[in-house]
mmCIF file with all atom_site columns, C-alpha atoms in Angstrom:
data_model
loop_
_atom_site.group_PDB
_atom_site.id
_atom_site.type_symbol
_atom_site.label_atom_id
_atom_site.label_alt_id
_atom_site.label_comp_id
_atom_site.label_asym_id
_atom_site.label_entity_id
_atom_site.label_seq_id
_atom_site.pdbx_PDB_ins_code
_atom_site.Cartn_x
_atom_site.Cartn_y
_atom_site.Cartn_z
_atom_site.occupancy
_atom_site.B_iso_or_equiv
_atom_site.pdbx_formal_charge
_atom_site.auth_seq_id
_atom_site.auth_comp_id
_atom_site.auth_asym_id
_atom_site.auth_atom_id
_atom_site.pdbx_PDB_model_num
ATOM 1   C CA . UNK A 1 1   ? -83.224 42.442 -77.730 1.00 88.00 ? 1   UNK A CA 1
ATOM 2   C CA . UNK A 1 2   ? -81.807 44.025 -74.353 1.00 95.00 ? 2   UNK A CA 1
ATOM 3   C CA . UNK A 1 3   ? -78.344 43.103 -73.968 1.00 95.00 ? 3   UNK A CA 1
ATOM 4   C CA . UNK A 1 4   ? -77.649 42.877 -77.512 1.00 96.00 ? 4   UNK A CA 1
ATOM 5   C CA . UNK A 1 5   ? -74.903 44.897 -79.342 1.00 97.00 ? 5   UNK A CA 1
ATOM 6   C CA . UNK A 1 6   ? -75.879 47.072 -81.969 1.00 98.00 ? 6   UNK A CA 1
ATOM 7   C CA . UNK A 1 7   ? -74.155 49.979 -84.137 1.00 98.00 ? 7   UNK A CA 1
ATOM 8   C CA . UNK A 1 8   ? -75.937 53.056 -84.102 1.00 98.00 ? 8   UNK A CA 1
ATOM 9   C CA . UNK A 1 9   ? -75.531 55.376 -86.975 1.00 98.00 ? 9   UNK A CA 1
ATOM 10  C CA . UNK A 1 10  ? -75.962 58.869 -85.466 1.00 98.00 ? 10  UNK A CA 1
ATOM 11  C CA . UNK A 1 11  ? -78.185 61.478 -87.541 1.00 95.00 ? 11  UNK A CA 1
ATOM 12  C CA . UNK A 1 12  ? -78.719 63.871 -84.704 1.00 97.00 ? 12  UNK A CA 1
ATOM 13  C CA . UNK A 1 13  ? -75.708 64.435 -82.646 1.00 98.00 ? 13  UNK A CA 1
ATOM 14  C CA . UNK A 1 14  ? -75.525 65.699 -79.151 1.00 98.00 ? 14  UNK A CA 1
ATOM 15  C CA . UNK A 1 15  ? -76.076 69.532 -79.398 1.00 96.00 ? 15  UNK A CA 1
ATOM 16  C CA . UNK A 1 16  ? -78.060 69.451 -82.520 1.00 96.00 ? 16  UNK A CA 1
ATOM 17  C CA . UNK A 1 17  ? -81.703 70.457 -83.523 1.00 95.00 ? 17  UNK A CA 1
ATOM 18  C CA . UNK A 1 18  ? -84.150 68.560 -85.283 1.00 90.00 ? 18  UNK A CA 1
ATOM 19  C CA . UNK A 1 19  ? -84.086 69.241 -89.173 1.00 89.00 ? 19  UNK A CA 1
ATOM 20  C CA . UNK A 1 20  ? -88.070 69.786 -88.982 1.00 89.00 ? 20  UNK A CA 1
ATOM 21  C CA . UNK A 1 21  ? -88.903 70.619 -85.679 1.00 87.00 ? 21  UNK A CA 1
ATOM 22  C CA . UNK A 1 22  ? -86.318 73.510 -84.865 1.00 86.00 ? 22  UNK A CA 1
ATOM 23  C CA . UNK A 1 23  ? -87.064 74.236 -81.262 1.00 88.00 ? 23  UNK A CA 1
ATOM 24  C CA . UNK A 1 24  ? -86.062 70.348 -80.476 1.00 90.00 ? 24  UNK A CA 1
ATOM 25  C CA . UNK A 1 25  ? -82.605 70.074 -79.202 1.00 95.00 ? 25  UNK A CA 1
ATOM 26  C CA . UNK A 1 26  ? -80.697 66.985 -78.880 1.00 97.00 ? 26  UNK A CA 1
ATOM 27  C CA . UNK A 1 27  ? -79.050 66.777 -75.379 1.00 97.00 ? 27  UNK A CA 1
ATOM 28  C CA . UNK A 1 28  ? -77.840 63.378 -76.326 1.00 98.00 ? 28  UNK A CA 1
ATOM 29  C CA . UNK A 1 29  ? -76.790 61.457 -79.528 1.00 98.00 ? 29  UNK A CA 1
ATOM 30  C CA . UNK A 1 30  ? -79.474 60.011 -81.469 1.00 98.00 ? 30  UNK A CA 1
ATOM 31  C CA . UNK A 1 31  ? -79.714 57.759 -84.586 1.00 98.00 ? 31  UNK A CA 1
ATOM 32  C CA . UNK A 1 32  ? -80.947 54.526 -86.151 1.00 98.00 ? 32  UNK A CA 1
ATOM 33  C CA . UNK A 1 33  ? -79.766 50.727 -86.709 1.00 97.00 ? 33  UNK A CA 1
ATOM 34  C CA . UNK A 1 34  ? -79.405 50.382 -90.249 1.00 92.00 ? 34  UNK A CA 1
ATOM 35  C CA . UNK A 1 35  ? -80.937 47.320 -91.470 1.00 93.00 ? 35  UNK A CA 1
ATOM 36  C CA . UNK A 1 36  ? -83.718 47.039 -88.692 1.00 95.00 ? 36  UNK A CA 1
ATOM 37  C CA . UNK A 1 37  ? -86.969 48.056 -89.924 1.00 95.00 ? 37  UNK A CA 1
ATOM 38  C CA . UNK A 1 38  ? -89.372 49.379 -86.994 1.00 93.00 ? 38  UNK A CA 1
ATOM 39  C CA . UNK A 1 39  ? -93.000 49.581 -87.424 1.00 89.00 ? 39  UNK A CA 1
ATOM 40  C CA . UNK A 1 40  ? -93.257 52.875 -88.795 1.00 91.00 ? 40  UNK A CA 1
ATOM 41  C CA . UNK A 1 41  ? -91.240 51.427 -91.776 1.00 93.00 ? 41  UNK A CA 1
ATOM 42  C CA . UNK A 1 42  ? -88.209 53.459 -90.849 1.00 94.00 ? 42  UNK A CA 1
ATOM 43  C CA . UNK A 1 43  ? -84.895 52.059 -89.610 1.00 96.00 ? 43  UNK A CA 1
ATOM 44  C CA . UNK A 1 44  ? -85.052 51.476 -85.838 1.00 98.00 ? 44  UNK A CA 1
ATOM 45  C CA . UNK A 1 45  ? -84.615 54.758 -83.897 1.00 97.00 ? 45  UNK A CA 1
ATOM 46  C CA . UNK A 1 46  ? -81.963 54.604 -80.787 1.00 98.00 ? 46  UNK A CA 1
ATOM 47  C CA . UNK A 1 47  ? -81.145 56.986 -78.142 1.00 98.00 ? 47  UNK A CA 1
ATOM 48  C CA . UNK A 1 48  ? -77.531 56.855 -76.772 1.00 98.00 ? 48  UNK A CA 1
ATOM 49  C CA . UNK A 1 49  ? -76.491 57.352 -73.482 1.00 98.00 ? 49  UNK A CA 1
ATOM 50  C CA . UNK A 1 50  ? -73.234 57.830 -71.559 1.00 98.00 ? 50  UNK A CA 1
ATOM 51  C CA . UNK A 1 51  ? -71.374 59.150 -74.547 1.00 98.00 ? 51  UNK A CA 1
ATOM 52  C CA . UNK A 1 52  ? -70.414 62.913 -73.491 1.00 95.00 ? 52  UNK A CA 1
ATOM 53  C CA . UNK A 1 53  ? -69.416 64.183 -77.037 1.00 98.00 ? 53  UNK A CA 1
ATOM 54  C CA . UNK A 1 54  ? -71.239 64.291 -80.542 1.00 98.00 ? 54  UNK A CA 1
ATOM 55  C CA . UNK A 1 55  ? -70.306 61.361 -82.577 1.00 98.00 ? 55  UNK A CA 1
ATOM 56  C CA . UNK A 1 56  ? -71.206 59.880 -86.089 1.00 98.00 ? 56  UNK A CA 1
ATOM 57  C CA . UNK A 1 57  ? -71.195 56.111 -85.221 1.00 98.00 ? 57  UNK A CA 1
ATOM 58  C CA . UNK A 1 58  ? -71.553 54.375 -82.088 1.00 98.00 ? 58  UNK A CA 1
ATOM 59  C CA . UNK A 1 59  ? -71.594 50.575 -81.062 1.00 98.00 ? 59  UNK A CA 1
ATOM 60  C CA . UNK A 1 60  ? -73.002 49.597 -77.884 1.00 98.00 ? 60  UNK A CA 1
ATOM 61  C CA . UNK A 1 61  ? -75.465 47.341 -75.781 1.00 98.00 ? 61  UNK A CA 1
ATOM 62  C CA . UNK A 1 62  ? -79.398 47.844 -75.687 1.00 98.00 ? 62  UNK A CA 1
ATOM 63  C CA . UNK A 1 63  ? -80.150 48.477 -71.963 1.00 98.00 ? 63  UNK A CA 1
ATOM 64  C CA . UNK A 1 64  ? -83.872 49.551 -72.416 1.00 98.00 ? 64  UNK A CA 1
ATOM 65  C CA . UNK A 1 65  ? -86.701 49.705 -74.840 1.00 97.00 ? 65  UNK A CA 1
ATOM 66  C CA . UNK A 1 66  ? -88.855 52.592 -74.457 1.00 97.00 ? 66  UNK A CA 1
ATOM 67  C CA . UNK A 1 67  ? -92.579 51.628 -75.428 1.00 96.00 ? 67  UNK A CA 1
ATOM 68  C CA . UNK A 1 68  ? -94.862 54.155 -76.632 1.00 95.00 ? 68  UNK A CA 1
ATOM 69  C CA . UNK A 1 69  ? -98.468 53.310 -75.948 1.00 95.00 ? 69  UNK A CA 1
ATOM 70  C CA . UNK A 1 70  ? -99.758 56.288 -78.526 1.00 93.00 ? 70  UNK A CA 1
ATOM 71  C CA . UNK A 1 71  ? -97.180 55.448 -81.140 1.00 92.00 ? 71  UNK A CA 1
ATOM 72  C CA . UNK A 1 72  ? -96.371 52.790 -83.492 1.00 91.00 ? 72  UNK A CA 1
ATOM 73  C CA . UNK A 1 73  ? -92.710 52.635 -82.825 1.00 90.00 ? 73  UNK A CA 1
ATOM 74  C CA . UNK A 1 74  ? -90.408 51.980 -79.807 1.00 95.00 ? 74  UNK A CA 1
ATOM 75  C CA . UNK A 1 75  ? -87.364 53.546 -79.354 1.00 97.00 ? 75  UNK A CA 1
ATOM 76  C CA . UNK A 1 76  ? -83.893 51.693 -78.140 1.00 98.00 ? 76  UNK A CA 1
ATOM 77  C CA . UNK A 1 77  ? -81.823 53.001 -75.632 1.00 98.00 ? 77  UNK A CA 1
ATOM 78  C CA . UNK A 1 78  ? -77.902 52.340 -76.402 1.00 98.00 ? 78  UNK A CA 1
ATOM 79  C CA . UNK A 1 79  ? -74.997 52.538 -74.010 1.00 98.00 ? 79  UNK A CA 1
ATOM 80  C CA . UNK A 1 80  ? -71.573 51.517 -73.626 1.00 98.00 ? 80  UNK A CA 1
ATOM 81  C CA . UNK A 1 81  ? -71.215 47.619 -72.469 1.00 95.00 ? 81  UNK A CA 1
ATOM 82  C CA . UNK A 1 82  ? -69.897 48.723 -69.106 1.00 93.00 ? 82  UNK A CA 1
ATOM 83  C CA . UNK A 1 83  ? -72.321 51.296 -68.059 1.00 95.00 ? 83  UNK A CA 1
ATOM 84  C CA . UNK A 1 84  ? -75.919 50.898 -66.347 1.00 93.00 ? 84  UNK A CA 1
ATOM 85  C CA . UNK A 1 85  ? -78.482 53.468 -65.929 1.00 97.00 ? 85  UNK A CA 1
ATOM 86  C CA . UNK A 1 86  ? -81.711 53.299 -64.114 1.00 97.00 ? 86  UNK A CA 1
ATOM 87  C CA . UNK A 1 87  ? -85.248 53.847 -65.519 1.00 97.00 ? 87  UNK A CA 1
ATOM 88  C CA . UNK A 1 88  ? -85.338 57.296 -63.920 1.00 97.00 ? 88  UNK A CA 1
ATOM 89  C CA . UNK A 1 89  ? -81.966 58.070 -65.278 1.00 98.00 ? 89  UNK A CA 1
ATOM 90  C CA . UNK A 1 90  ? -83.098 57.010 -68.775 1.00 98.00 ? 90  UNK A CA 1
ATOM 91  C CA . UNK A 1 91  ? -86.525 58.823 -68.647 1.00 97.00 ? 91  UNK A CA 1
ATOM 92  C CA . UNK A 1 92  ? -84.438 61.901 -67.395 1.00 97.00 ? 92  UNK A CA 1
ATOM 93  C CA . UNK A 1 93  ? -82.515 61.997 -70.484 1.00 97.00 ? 93  UNK A CA 1
ATOM 94  C CA . UNK A 1 94  ? -84.943 60.986 -73.211 1.00 97.00 ? 94  UNK A CA 1
ATOM 95  C CA . UNK A 1 95  ? -87.488 63.463 -71.582 1.00 96.00 ? 95  UNK A CA 1
ATOM 96  C CA . UNK A 1 96  ? -86.869 66.089 -74.291 1.00 94.00 ? 96  UNK A CA 1
ATOM 97  C CA . UNK A 1 97  ? -88.466 63.746 -76.935 1.00 92.00 ? 97  UNK A CA 1
ATOM 98  C CA . UNK A 1 98  ? -90.835 61.264 -74.745 1.00 94.00 ? 98  UNK A CA 1
ATOM 99  C CA . UNK A 1 99  ? -92.738 64.219 -72.916 1.00 93.00 ? 99  UNK A CA 1
ATOM 100 C CA . UNK A 1 100 ? -95.080 64.154 -76.095 1.00 92.00 ? 100 UNK A CA 1
ATOM 101 C CA . UNK A 1 101 ? -95.880 60.620 -75.722 1.00 95.00 ? 101 UNK A CA 1
ATOM 102 C CA . UNK A 1 102 ? -97.271 57.992 -73.106 1.00 96.00 ? 102 UNK A CA 1
ATOM 103 C CA . UNK A 1 103 ? -94.287 55.686 -72.850 1.00 95.00 ? 103 UNK A CA 1
ATOM 104 C CA . UNK A 1 104 ? -92.775 53.189 -70.348 1.00 96.00 ? 104 UNK A CA 1
ATOM 105 C CA . UNK A 1 105 ? -89.175 52.219 -70.145 1.00 97.00 ? 105 UNK A CA 1
ATOM 106 C CA . UNK A 1 106 ? -88.351 48.568 -70.357 1.00 96.00 ? 106 UNK A CA 1
ATOM 107 C CA . UNK A 1 107 ? -85.610 46.901 -69.078 1.00 95.00 ? 107 UNK A CA 1
#
């Protein structure tokens, strides 16, 4: 899975708030991969790193998978093909959401 090129449809662009949890601010673009169903029955969620403006869609490479020990779903981390992020850099950018879960970043 890591290294695969995917297209992310963004439903929570950078700078937006969660539609139900109004205190959750999205400092990065966040969306889903159409047609890939995750264990929660919804389309696979993905964080987008390395894109500094809000976007509606993004095609990039899966650079990591966030495995949650206390949830049924995993989150994919997608970035431009030529960009690299360390585990620490990824965690720092997704902490706004992952702080509620016990998880690890797999690369």
